[in-house]
mmCIF file of C-alpha atoms in Angstrom:
data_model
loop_
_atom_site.group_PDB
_atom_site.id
_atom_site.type_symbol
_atom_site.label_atom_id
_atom_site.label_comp_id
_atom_site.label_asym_id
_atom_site.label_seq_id
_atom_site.Cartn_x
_atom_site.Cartn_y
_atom_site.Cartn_z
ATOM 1 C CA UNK A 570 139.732 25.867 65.266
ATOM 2 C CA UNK A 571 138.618 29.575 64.950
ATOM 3 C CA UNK A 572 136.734 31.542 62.520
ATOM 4 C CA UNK A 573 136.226 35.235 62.232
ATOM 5 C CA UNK A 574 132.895 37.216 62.211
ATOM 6 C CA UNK A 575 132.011 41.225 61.494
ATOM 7 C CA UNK A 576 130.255 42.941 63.875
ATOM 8 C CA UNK A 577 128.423 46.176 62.329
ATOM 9 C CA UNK A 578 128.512 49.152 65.957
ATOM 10 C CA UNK A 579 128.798 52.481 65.300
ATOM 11 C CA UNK A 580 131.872 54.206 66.689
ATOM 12 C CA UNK A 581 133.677 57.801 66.530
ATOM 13 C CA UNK A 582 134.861 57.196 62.471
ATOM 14 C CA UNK A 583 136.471 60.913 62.458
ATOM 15 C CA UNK A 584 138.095 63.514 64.803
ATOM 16 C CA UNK A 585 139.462 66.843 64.222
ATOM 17 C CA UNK A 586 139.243 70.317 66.080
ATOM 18 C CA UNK A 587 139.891 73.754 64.494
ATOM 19 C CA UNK A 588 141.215 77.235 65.582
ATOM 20 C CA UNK A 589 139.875 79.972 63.880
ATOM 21 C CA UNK A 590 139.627 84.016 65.104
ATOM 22 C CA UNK A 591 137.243 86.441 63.282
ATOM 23 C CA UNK A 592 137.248 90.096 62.904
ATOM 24 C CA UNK A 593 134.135 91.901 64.098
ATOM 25 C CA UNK A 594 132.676 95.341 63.338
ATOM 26 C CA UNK A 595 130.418 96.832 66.115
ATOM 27 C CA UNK A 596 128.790 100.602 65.987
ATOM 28 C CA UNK A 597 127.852 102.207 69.279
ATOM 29 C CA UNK A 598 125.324 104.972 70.081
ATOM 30 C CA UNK A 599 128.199 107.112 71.132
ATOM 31 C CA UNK A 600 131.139 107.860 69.768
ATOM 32 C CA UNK A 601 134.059 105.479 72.179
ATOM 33 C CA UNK A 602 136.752 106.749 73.155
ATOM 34 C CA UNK A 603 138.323 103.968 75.327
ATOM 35 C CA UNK A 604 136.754 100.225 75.286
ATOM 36 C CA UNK A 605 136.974 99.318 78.808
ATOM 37 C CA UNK A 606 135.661 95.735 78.767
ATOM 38 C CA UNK A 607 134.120 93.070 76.324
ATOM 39 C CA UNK A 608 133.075 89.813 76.726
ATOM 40 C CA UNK A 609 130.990 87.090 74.941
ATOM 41 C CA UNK A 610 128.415 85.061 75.738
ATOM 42 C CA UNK A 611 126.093 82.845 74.615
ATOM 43 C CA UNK A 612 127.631 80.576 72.074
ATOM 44 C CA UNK A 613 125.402 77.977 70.349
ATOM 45 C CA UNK A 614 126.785 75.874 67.342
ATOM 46 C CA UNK A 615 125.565 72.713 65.645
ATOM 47 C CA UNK A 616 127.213 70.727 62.847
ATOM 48 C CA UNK A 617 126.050 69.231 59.208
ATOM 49 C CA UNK A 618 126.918 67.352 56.493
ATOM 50 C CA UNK A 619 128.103 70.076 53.485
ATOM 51 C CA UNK A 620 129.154 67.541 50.526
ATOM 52 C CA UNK A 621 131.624 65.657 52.506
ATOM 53 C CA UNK A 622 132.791 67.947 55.073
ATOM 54 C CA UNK A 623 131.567 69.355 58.313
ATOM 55 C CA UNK A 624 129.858 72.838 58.031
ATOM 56 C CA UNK A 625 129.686 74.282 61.771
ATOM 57 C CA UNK A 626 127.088 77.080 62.049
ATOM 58 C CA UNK A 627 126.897 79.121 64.848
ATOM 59 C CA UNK A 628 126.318 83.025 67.171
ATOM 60 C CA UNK A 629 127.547 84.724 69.900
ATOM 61 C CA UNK A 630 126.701 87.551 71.878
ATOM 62 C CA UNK A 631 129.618 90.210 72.293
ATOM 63 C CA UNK A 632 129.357 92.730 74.997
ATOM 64 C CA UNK A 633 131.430 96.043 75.247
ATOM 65 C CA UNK A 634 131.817 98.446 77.368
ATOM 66 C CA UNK A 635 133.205 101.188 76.031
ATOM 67 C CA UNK A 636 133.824 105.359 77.883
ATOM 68 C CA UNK A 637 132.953 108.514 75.273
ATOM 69 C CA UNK A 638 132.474 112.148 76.004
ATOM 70 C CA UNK A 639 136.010 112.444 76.695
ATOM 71 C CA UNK A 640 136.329 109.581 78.878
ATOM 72 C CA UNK A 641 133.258 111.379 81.028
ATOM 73 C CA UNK A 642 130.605 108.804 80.694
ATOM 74 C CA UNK A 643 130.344 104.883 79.889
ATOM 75 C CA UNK A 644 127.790 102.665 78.332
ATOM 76 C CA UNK A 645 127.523 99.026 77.521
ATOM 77 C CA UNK A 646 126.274 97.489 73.882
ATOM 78 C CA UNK A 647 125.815 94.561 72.583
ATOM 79 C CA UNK A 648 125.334 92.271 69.488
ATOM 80 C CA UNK A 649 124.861 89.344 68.430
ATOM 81 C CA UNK A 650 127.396 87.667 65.788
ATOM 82 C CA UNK A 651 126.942 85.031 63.439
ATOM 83 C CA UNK A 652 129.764 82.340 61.824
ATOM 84 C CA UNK A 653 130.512 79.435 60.218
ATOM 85 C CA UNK A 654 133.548 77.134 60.074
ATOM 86 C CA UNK A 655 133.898 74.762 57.175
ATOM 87 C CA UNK A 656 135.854 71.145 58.143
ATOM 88 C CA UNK A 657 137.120 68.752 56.638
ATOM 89 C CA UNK A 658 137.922 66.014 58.971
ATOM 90 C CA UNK A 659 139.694 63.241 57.976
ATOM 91 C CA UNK A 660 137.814 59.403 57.945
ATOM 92 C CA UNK A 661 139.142 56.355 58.961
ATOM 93 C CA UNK A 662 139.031 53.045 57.042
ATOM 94 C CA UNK A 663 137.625 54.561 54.038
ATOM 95 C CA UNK A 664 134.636 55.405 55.325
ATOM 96 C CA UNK A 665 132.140 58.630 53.930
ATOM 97 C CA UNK A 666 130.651 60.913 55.668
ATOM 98 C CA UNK A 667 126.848 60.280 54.625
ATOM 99 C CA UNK A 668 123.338 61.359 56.300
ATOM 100 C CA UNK A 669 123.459 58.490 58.198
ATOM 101 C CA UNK A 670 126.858 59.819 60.234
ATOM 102 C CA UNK A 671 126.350 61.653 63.821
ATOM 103 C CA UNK A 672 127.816 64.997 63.341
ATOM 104 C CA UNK A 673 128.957 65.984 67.087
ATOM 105 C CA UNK A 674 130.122 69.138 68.132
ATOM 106 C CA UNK A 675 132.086 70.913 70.917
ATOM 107 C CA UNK A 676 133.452 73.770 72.077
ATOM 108 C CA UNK A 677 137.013 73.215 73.294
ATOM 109 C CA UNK A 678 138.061 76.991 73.743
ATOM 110 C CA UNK A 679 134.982 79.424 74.546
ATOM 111 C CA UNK A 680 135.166 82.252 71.917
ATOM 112 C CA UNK A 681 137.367 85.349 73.709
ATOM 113 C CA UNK A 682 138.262 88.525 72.686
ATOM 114 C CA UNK A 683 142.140 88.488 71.747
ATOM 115 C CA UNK A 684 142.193 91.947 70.488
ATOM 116 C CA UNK A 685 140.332 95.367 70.353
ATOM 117 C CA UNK A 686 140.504 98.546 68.910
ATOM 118 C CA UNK A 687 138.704 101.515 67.974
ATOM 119 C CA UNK A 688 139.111 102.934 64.389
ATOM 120 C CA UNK A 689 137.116 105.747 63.460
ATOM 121 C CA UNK A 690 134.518 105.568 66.031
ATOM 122 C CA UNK A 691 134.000 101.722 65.471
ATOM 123 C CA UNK A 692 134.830 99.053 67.329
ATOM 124 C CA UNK A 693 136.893 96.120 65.706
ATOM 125 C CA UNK A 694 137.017 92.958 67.487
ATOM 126 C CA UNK A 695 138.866 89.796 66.896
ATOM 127 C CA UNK A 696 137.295 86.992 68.638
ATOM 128 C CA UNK A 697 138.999 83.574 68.883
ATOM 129 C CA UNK A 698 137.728 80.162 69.252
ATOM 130 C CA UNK A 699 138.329 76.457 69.418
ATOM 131 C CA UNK A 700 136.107 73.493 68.432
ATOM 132 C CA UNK A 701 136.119 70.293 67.668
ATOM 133 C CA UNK A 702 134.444 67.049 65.927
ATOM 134 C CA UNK A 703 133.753 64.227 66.172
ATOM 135 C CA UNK A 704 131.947 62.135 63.526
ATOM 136 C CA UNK A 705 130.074 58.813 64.448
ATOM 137 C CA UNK A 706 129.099 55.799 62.036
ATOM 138 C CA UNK A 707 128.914 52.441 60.975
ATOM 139 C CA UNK A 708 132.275 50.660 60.910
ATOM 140 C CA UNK A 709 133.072 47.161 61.350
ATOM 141 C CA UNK A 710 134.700 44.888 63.881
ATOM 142 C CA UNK A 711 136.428 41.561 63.142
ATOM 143 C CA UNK A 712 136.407 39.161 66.057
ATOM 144 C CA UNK A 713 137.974 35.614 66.213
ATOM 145 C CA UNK A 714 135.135 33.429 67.021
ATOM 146 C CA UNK A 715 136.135 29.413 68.457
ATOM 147 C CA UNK A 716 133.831 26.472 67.912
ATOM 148 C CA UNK A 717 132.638 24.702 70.809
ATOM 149 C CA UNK A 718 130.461 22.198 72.746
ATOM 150 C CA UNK A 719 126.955 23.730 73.412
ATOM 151 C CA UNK A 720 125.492 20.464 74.750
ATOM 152 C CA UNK A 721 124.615 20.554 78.879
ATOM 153 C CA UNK A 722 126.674 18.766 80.680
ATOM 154 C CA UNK A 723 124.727 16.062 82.888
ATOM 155 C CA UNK A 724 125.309 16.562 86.784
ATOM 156 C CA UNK A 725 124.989 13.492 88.844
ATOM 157 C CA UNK A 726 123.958 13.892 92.480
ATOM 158 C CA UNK A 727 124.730 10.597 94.442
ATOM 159 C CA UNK A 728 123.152 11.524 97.159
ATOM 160 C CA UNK A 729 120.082 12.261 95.375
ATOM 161 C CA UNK A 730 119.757 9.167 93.670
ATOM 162 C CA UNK A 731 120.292 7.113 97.082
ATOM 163 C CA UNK A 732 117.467 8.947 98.584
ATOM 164 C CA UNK A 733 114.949 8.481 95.961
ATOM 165 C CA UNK A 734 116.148 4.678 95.740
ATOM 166 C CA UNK A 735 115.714 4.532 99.699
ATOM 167 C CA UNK A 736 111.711 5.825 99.073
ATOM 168 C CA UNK A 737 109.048 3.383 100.268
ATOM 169 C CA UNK A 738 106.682 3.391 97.034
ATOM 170 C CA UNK A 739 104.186 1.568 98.929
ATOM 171 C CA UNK A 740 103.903 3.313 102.003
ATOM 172 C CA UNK A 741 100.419 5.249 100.769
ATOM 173 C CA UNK A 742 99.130 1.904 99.816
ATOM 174 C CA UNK A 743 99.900 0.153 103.255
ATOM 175 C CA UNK A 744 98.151 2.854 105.206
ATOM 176 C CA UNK A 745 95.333 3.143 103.202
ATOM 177 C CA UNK A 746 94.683 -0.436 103.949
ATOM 178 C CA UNK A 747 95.143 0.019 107.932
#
């Protein structure tokens, strides 16, 4: 006969990952004339609970090298970005996302510049990215739990109990007595 039993664990409860890509604005000392490089770096993120879906905060460092004086001279400048992706990742089970969920996030894409051009002596960027979450709580497990036996079994050693039968409970006696 079997029964069934919940276990409470915490497992992943929700997945999801987003694509997003952001236009950027950056001003340089100089007026550019062609952007010869840009790159970012530095990309830290972290995740929250925003009323039911995940709010990803984060900032990057962009990078750009850039020519000017009539493609004479270069320079390099930089600046940091800020963003903020709002999720809403689907549960499983019916489960909420609460205070008590682990909000776990990752980059799947680094953010890369996908486009660049130069209007009016600024710099416009579009930067595209790639993360993704994963939410971990309290679910429940149903497992099919049989009734048995838990008595010891009793071992009997033959040999054993021949020896001990074979033991001379008199022998300290006799030689005390010699």
């Amino acid at each position: 006969m079997s029964n069934f039993r919940e276990i409470v664990t915490k497992a992943v409860i929700g997945k999801a990952k987003k694509t997003s890509g952001n236009k950027f604005t950056l001003e340089t000392d100089e007026r550019p004339d062609t952007v010869l490089g840009c790159w970012v770096i530095n990309n830290t993120f972290n995740g929250g609970n925003n009323h039911g879906s995940v709010l990803i905060t984060g900032a990057f460092d962009v990078n750009v090298w850039y020519s000017y004086d009539n493609d004479t001279k270069t320079a390099v400048t930089s600046k940091r970005f800020t963003y903020s992706d709002k999720m809403n990742v689907p549960l499983k089970n019916d489960t909420i996302l609460d205070n008590n969920s682990e909000i776990i996030v990752r980059s799947l894409k680094q953010p890369t510049v996908t486009n660049v051009d130069i209007k009016n002596g600024i710099v416009e960027l579009t930067i595209e990215k790639e993360l993704g979450v994963e939410i971990v709580g309290n679910t429940k497990v149903r497992v099919s739990v049989e009734d048995f036996d838990d008595e010891y079994d009793e071992l009997i050693d033959e040999e054993l109990d021949s020896a001990i039968d074979e033991i001379n409970e008199e022998y300290l006696d006799a030689e005390e007595i010699e």
